[in-house]
Every structure is written in C-alpha cells, then in structure tokens.
CSV table of C-alpha atoms in Angstrom, one decimal:
chain,number,residue,atom,x,y,z
A,336,UNK,CA,76.9,94.0,95.9
A,337,UNK,CA,77.8,95.5,99.3
A,338,UNK,CA,74.7,96.3,101.3
A,339,UNK,CA,74.6,99.5,103.4
A,340,UNK,CA,72.3,99.7,106.4
A,341,UNK,CA,71.5,103.1,108.0
A,342,UNK,CA,69.9,103.7,111.3
A,343,UNK,CA,67.7,105.2,112.3
A,344,UNK,CA,65.5,105.6,109.2
A,345,UNK,CA,64.1,108.8,110.7
A,346,UNK,CA,64.6,110.9,113.8
A,347,UNK,CA,63.1,114.0,115.4
A,348,UNK,CA,65.5,116.6,116.9
A,349,UNK,CA,65.6,120.2,118.1
A,350,UNK,CA,67.8,123.0,117.0
A,351,UNK,CA,71.0,122.7,119.0
A,352,UNK,CA,70.8,118.9,119.5
A,353,UNK,CA,73.7,116.6,118.8
A,354,UNK,CA,72.6,114.1,116.2
A,355,UNK,CA,74.3,110.8,115.3
A,356,UNK,CA,73.5,108.6,112.3
A,357,UNK,CA,75.1,105.2,111.8
A,358,UNK,CA,75.8,103.2,108.7
A,359,UNK,CA,76.9,99.6,108.5
A,360,UNK,CA,78.4,97.8,105.5
A,361,UNK,CA,77.7,94.1,104.8
A,362,UNK,CA,81.5,93.6,104.4
A,363,UNK,CA,84.6,95.6,105.0
A,364,UNK,CA,85.0,98.7,102.9
A,365,UNK,CA,88.1,100.1,104.7
A,366,UNK,CA,87.3,103.8,104.8
A,367,UNK,CA,85.6,104.2,101.4
A,368,UNK,CA,82.5,105.7,102.9
A,369,UNK,CA,80.8,109.0,101.9
A,370,UNK,CA,77.9,111.0,103.4
A,371,UNK,CA,75.4,113.1,101.5
A,372,UNK,CA,72.7,115.5,102.5
A,373,UNK,CA,69.6,115.7,100.3
A,374,UNK,CA,66.8,118.2,100.6
A,375,UNK,CA,63.6,117.8,98.6
A,376,UNK,CA,63.7,119.3,95.1
A,377,UNK,CA,67.4,120.1,95.5
A,378,UNK,CA,70.7,118.5,94.3
A,379,UNK,CA,72.3,116.1,96.8
A,380,UNK,CA,75.4,117.5,98.5
A,381,UNK,CA,78.6,115.7,99.5
A,382,UNK,CA,79.4,116.3,103.2
A,383,UNK,CA,82.0,113.8,104.1
A,384,UNK,CA,84.3,111.6,102.0
A,385,UNK,CA,86.7,108.9,102.9
A,386,UNK,CA,84.9,108.3,106.2
A,387,UNK,CA,86.1,111.4,107.9
A,388,UNK,CA,87.2,114.1,105.4
A,389,UNK,CA,85.1,117.2,105.4
A,390,UNK,CA,84.2,118.4,101.9
A,391,UNK,CA,85.2,122.0,101.1
A,392,UNK,CA,82.5,124.5,102.2
A,393,UNK,CA,80.7,122.1,104.6
A,394,UNK,CA,80.3,123.5,108.1
A,395,UNK,CA,82.6,122.0,110.8
A,396,UNK,CA,79.6,120.9,112.9
A,397,UNK,CA,79.5,117.9,110.5
A,398,UNK,CA,81.9,115.1,111.2
A,399,UNK,CA,82.4,111.5,110.2
A,400,UNK,CA,84.1,108.5,111.8
A,401,UNK,CA,84.6,104.8,111.5
A,402,UNK,CA,86.3,102.2,109.4
A,403,UNK,CA,85.9,98.6,108.0
A,404,UNK,CA,82.1,98.1,108.5
A,405,UNK,CA,80.8,100.6,111.0
A,406,UNK,CA,80.6,104.4,110.4
A,407,UNK,CA,79.0,107.4,112.0
A,408,UNK,CA,77.9,110.8,110.9
A,409,UNK,CA,77.6,113.4,113.7
A,410,UNK,CA,76.0,116.8,113.6
A,411,UNK,CA,77.4,118.5,116.8
A,412,UNK,CA,74.7,121.2,117.0
A,413,UNK,CA,71.7,120.9,114.7
A,414,UNK,CA,70.8,124.0,112.7
A,415,UNK,CA,67.6,124.8,111.0
A,416,UNK,CA,69.1,124.3,107.6
A,417,UNK,CA,70.2,120.8,108.5
A,418,UNK,CA,66.7,119.3,108.4
A,419,UNK,CA,67.1,116.9,105.4
A,420,UNK,CA,67.7,113.3,104.5
A,421,UNK,CA,71.2,111.9,104.9
A,422,UNK,CA,72.6,109.0,103.0
A,423,UNK,CA,75.8,107.0,103.4
A,424,UNK,CA,77.4,105.5,100.2
A,425,UNK,CA,80.3,103.1,99.8
A,426,UNK,CA,82.8,103.7,97.1
A,427,UNK,CA,84.9,100.6,97.8
A,428,UNK,CA,83.3,98.7,94.9
A,429,UNK,CA,80.2,99.2,92.7
A,430,UNK,CA,78.7,102.1,94.6
A,431,UNK,CA,75.7,101.5,96.8
A,432,UNK,CA,73.7,103.8,99.1
A,433,UNK,CA,72.2,103.3,102.5
A,434,UNK,CA,68.4,103.7,102.8
A,435,UNK,CA,68.6,107.2,104.2
A,436,UNK,CA,67.9,108.9,107.5
A,437,UNK,CA,65.3,111.7,107.5
A,438,UNK,CA,66.0,114.3,110.1
A,439,UNK,CA,62.9,116.1,111.1
A,440,UNK,CA,62.1,119.0,113.4
A,441,UNK,CA,60.8,118.0,116.9
B,1279,UNK,CA,81.9,126.9,89.9
B,1280,UNK,CA,80.8,123.5,88.9
B,1281,UNK,CA,77.4,123.4,87.2
B,1282,UNK,CA,75.5,120.3,86.0
B,1283,UNK,CA,72.3,120.8,84.1
B,1284,UNK,CA,70.2,117.7,83.2
B,1285,UNK,CA,67.6,117.6,80.5
B,1286,UNK,CA,65.6,115.1,78.4
B,1287,UNK,CA,63.2,113.7,81.0
B,1288,UNK,CA,59.6,113.3,80.4
B,1289,UNK,CA,56.7,110.8,80.0
B,1290,UNK,CA,57.4,107.7,78.0
B,1291,UNK,CA,55.4,104.4,77.5
B,1292,UNK,CA,56.7,101.1,78.8
B,1293,UNK,CA,59.2,99.7,76.2
B,1294,UNK,CA,60.0,103.2,75.0
B,1295,UNK,CA,63.3,105.0,74.8
B,1296,UNK,CA,64.7,108.3,76.2
B,1297,UNK,CA,68.0,110.1,76.1
B,1298,UNK,CA,69.0,112.2,79.0
B,1299,UNK,CA,71.7,114.9,78.7
B,1300,UNK,CA,73.8,116.7,81.3
B,1301,UNK,CA,75.6,119.9,80.3
B,1302,UNK,CA,78.7,120.4,82.5
B,1303,UNK,CA,80.7,123.5,83.1
B,1304,UNK,CA,83.3,124.9,85.5
B,1305,UNK,CA,85.8,122.0,85.3
B,1306,UNK,CA,87.8,120.0,82.9
B,1307,UNK,CA,85.1,117.6,81.9
B,1308,UNK,CA,87.2,114.9,80.3
B,1309,UNK,CA,89.4,114.3,83.3
B,1310,UNK,CA,86.7,113.3,85.8
B,1311,UNK,CA,84.5,110.3,86.3
B,1312,UNK,CA,80.9,111.1,85.5
B,1313,UNK,CA,77.9,109.3,86.8
B,1314,UNK,CA,74.1,109.0,86.7
B,1315,UNK,CA,72.1,108.2,89.8
B,1316,UNK,CA,68.3,108.1,90.4
B,1317,UNK,CA,65.7,108.4,93.1
B,1318,UNK,CA,62.3,106.7,92.5
B,1319,UNK,CA,59.2,108.2,94.2
B,1320,UNK,CA,59.4,107.6,97.9
B,1321,UNK,CA,62.7,105.7,97.7
B,1322,UNK,CA,66.3,106.4,98.4
B,1323,UNK,CA,69.2,107.2,96.0
B,1324,UNK,CA,70.4,104.5,93.6
B,1325,UNK,CA,73.5,104.6,91.5
B,1326,UNK,CA,72.8,103.9,87.8
B,1327,UNK,CA,76.0,104.2,85.7
B,1328,UNK,CA,79.5,105.5,85.6
B,1329,UNK,CA,82.0,106.5,82.9
B,1330,UNK,CA,85.5,106.9,84.1
B,1331,UNK,CA,89.2,106.8,83.5
B,1332,UNK,CA,91.3,107.9,80.6
B,1333,UNK,CA,89.8,105.1,78.5
B,1334,UNK,CA,86.3,106.1,79.6
B,1335,UNK,CA,85.4,102.7,80.8
B,1336,UNK,CA,81.7,102.2,81.6
B,1337,UNK,CA,79.9,100.5,84.5
B,1338,UNK,CA,76.2,99.8,85.1
B,1339,UNK,CA,73.9,98.8,87.9
B,1340,UNK,CA,72.5,95.3,87.4
B,1341,UNK,CA,69.0,96.9,87.4
B,1342,UNK,CA,69.7,98.7,84.1
B,1343,UNK,CA,72.5,96.7,82.5
B,1344,UNK,CA,71.8,95.9,78.9
B,1345,UNK,CA,69.1,98.6,78.6
B,1346,UNK,CA,71.1,101.8,79.2
B,1347,UNK,CA,74.3,103.3,77.8
B,1348,UNK,CA,76.3,106.1,79.3
B,1349,UNK,CA,78.5,108.2,77.1
B,1350,UNK,CA,80.2,111.6,76.8
B,1351,UNK,CA,80.9,114.2,74.2
B,1352,UNK,CA,84.0,116.0,75.4
B,1353,UNK,CA,83.6,118.6,72.6
B,1354,UNK,CA,80.3,119.6,74.1
B,1355,UNK,CA,81.1,118.9,77.8
B,1356,UNK,CA,78.0,116.8,77.9
B,1357,UNK,CA,77.1,113.5,79.5
B,1358,UNK,CA,74.4,111.3,78.1
B,1359,UNK,CA,72.3,108.4,79.3
B,1360,UNK,CA,70.5,106.5,76.5
B,1361,UNK,CA,67.7,104.4,78.1
B,1362,UNK,CA,65.9,101.7,76.1
B,1363,UNK,CA,63.1,99.2,76.9
B,1364,UNK,CA,62.0,101.4,79.8
B,1365,UNK,CA,60.0,99.8,82.6
B,1366,UNK,CA,57.6,101.3,85.2
B,1367,UNK,CA,60.3,100.8,87.8
B,1368,UNK,CA,62.6,103.1,85.9
B,1369,UNK,CA,60.3,106.0,86.9
B,1370,UNK,CA,62.6,108.3,89.0
B,1371,UNK,CA,64.4,111.7,89.1
B,1372,UNK,CA,67.7,111.1,87.4
B,1373,UNK,CA,70.7,113.0,88.6
B,1374,UNK,CA,74.0,113.7,86.9
B,1375,UNK,CA,76.9,113.7,89.3
B,1376,UNK,CA,80.6,114.5,88.9
B,1377,UNK,CA,83.2,112.2,90.4
B,1378,UNK,CA,85.7,113.7,92.9
B,1379,UNK,CA,88.5,112.4,90.6
B,1380,UNK,CA,89.0,110.3,87.6
B,1381,UNK,CA,88.3,106.9,89.1
B,1382,UNK,CA,86.6,106.7,92.5
B,1383,UNK,CA,82.9,106.6,93.0
B,1384,UNK,CA,82.6,109.6,95.2
B,1385,UNK,CA,80.2,112.2,93.8
B,1386,UNK,CA,81.2,115.8,94.7
B,1387,UNK,CA,78.7,117.8,92.6
B,1388,UNK,CA,75.2,116.9,91.5
B,1389,UNK,CA,72.7,118.4,89.2
B,1390,UNK,CA,69.1,119.3,90.1
B,1391,UNK,CA,67.7,116.2,88.3
B,1392,UNK,CA,65.3,115.5,85.5
B,1393,UNK,CA,62.1,113.4,86.0
B,1394,UNK,CA,61.5,110.3,83.9
B,1395,UNK,CA,58.0,108.8,84.1
B,1396,UNK,CA,57.3,105.5,82.5
B,1397,UNK,CA,53.6,104.9,82.2
B,1398,UNK,CA,51.0,104.0,79.6
C-alpha cells in the first residue's frame, strides 16, 4: 500500500492566518490526491480532488497544489469555521489516508 | 441533494456479526462507486471497502478482508456492510461515502456515521 505522511500533525493558528499543510506519498501518485475536512461528530467533507480541483461549494480560500509525491493544502485566510482536522487521501491505487492535521485556535 | 444515512451500529461481542446499512438518496445510486470508511477512537480515517463499476466489483482493505462483505440493493438504494468475526480493533465510527464517479476512489459525499463497539 502507498503510505501518506502529513505534516504537521497539529497546528495552532489565528483567524486570518495563512495555513499550509503538506502531504507526502511513499511513491508517485501523479495528481490522484484529495483533501478532506473533518469536524467532530460531523460527516467528512471533500475540499479538493485531483490535487488542485476545488469541490463545488467549497470556499475559494482553500487551494491545493502538487504532483507525484508532494502535495500542499493552503487556506489563504483562516476563518472560524475552518478549525477542524484535515486529511489527505490518495486515489491512485487502493485508497489510503494521511494521519491528519488538527487545526486549532491559537 | 445527496443524502447518506447509516444505521445498524451497536455493541457486539468479539467474534460476533453485524450488518451496517446506508440508505442513499438524491442521485442515481447504481451508477456511482460506493464505499465504507471508518475512524477508530482517537485515530484517523481508514478506508474499509468499495463496490464499483458496472459489474459492481468489490475491493477490501487487508485489515478486514475475509471478514466483511460490501453489497448493494439497487431497488432500495441501499449499501450494506456485513461484518463477521468482529475484533476489538474493529471498534470505530463507520461512514458510508459516495464515489465522485463510477470508478475512482474519491469520496464526494459522506454520511454522519454509525458507531460499532466490539467488546465483551
């Protein structure tokens, strides 16, 4: 299986901050990389698919980039509703998720 | 609007069985890949199983292979996960997730989840 490594595992940030989360695949996955937001007791939500495609209805402050093995999720200006855990997931082969990045209020 | 509603979770003893259901609405159920994923307490998301394609091929995580079966009833727009020989490590919230298309493993809608607890 392809291993997905996210960093950091957690971060503290303030409203308005620019936040960057990275995800590294153990082998090339071309651009088959998705990002999800998960809040406690809620359904996970697809944010970005195919490395950089914004899912319908997702605010434009979210963006994704990268290819092959290295990927980034950026939140350009953190909003109160963005405090959550974020997961990357490869869809190149049998799907695997990263370990998650918890974004907390500073 | 896509809606996915899981049911069937509960407390079961090690070695026991459980069948989870996911009632789907708001899309043409038979034309999309459907999936189960889970989150164990304090852990991250883990993919469990997928049913996809016109032939409804099935695929399983190694951690559950041989113990679970994913299936659909297109007449009821319902996804199932039959789980047998359950272990303590199967304790998790189980989510039903719709694929973005018929074949790729991108999950564009998720249910709220159903809790499975395996304990004596």
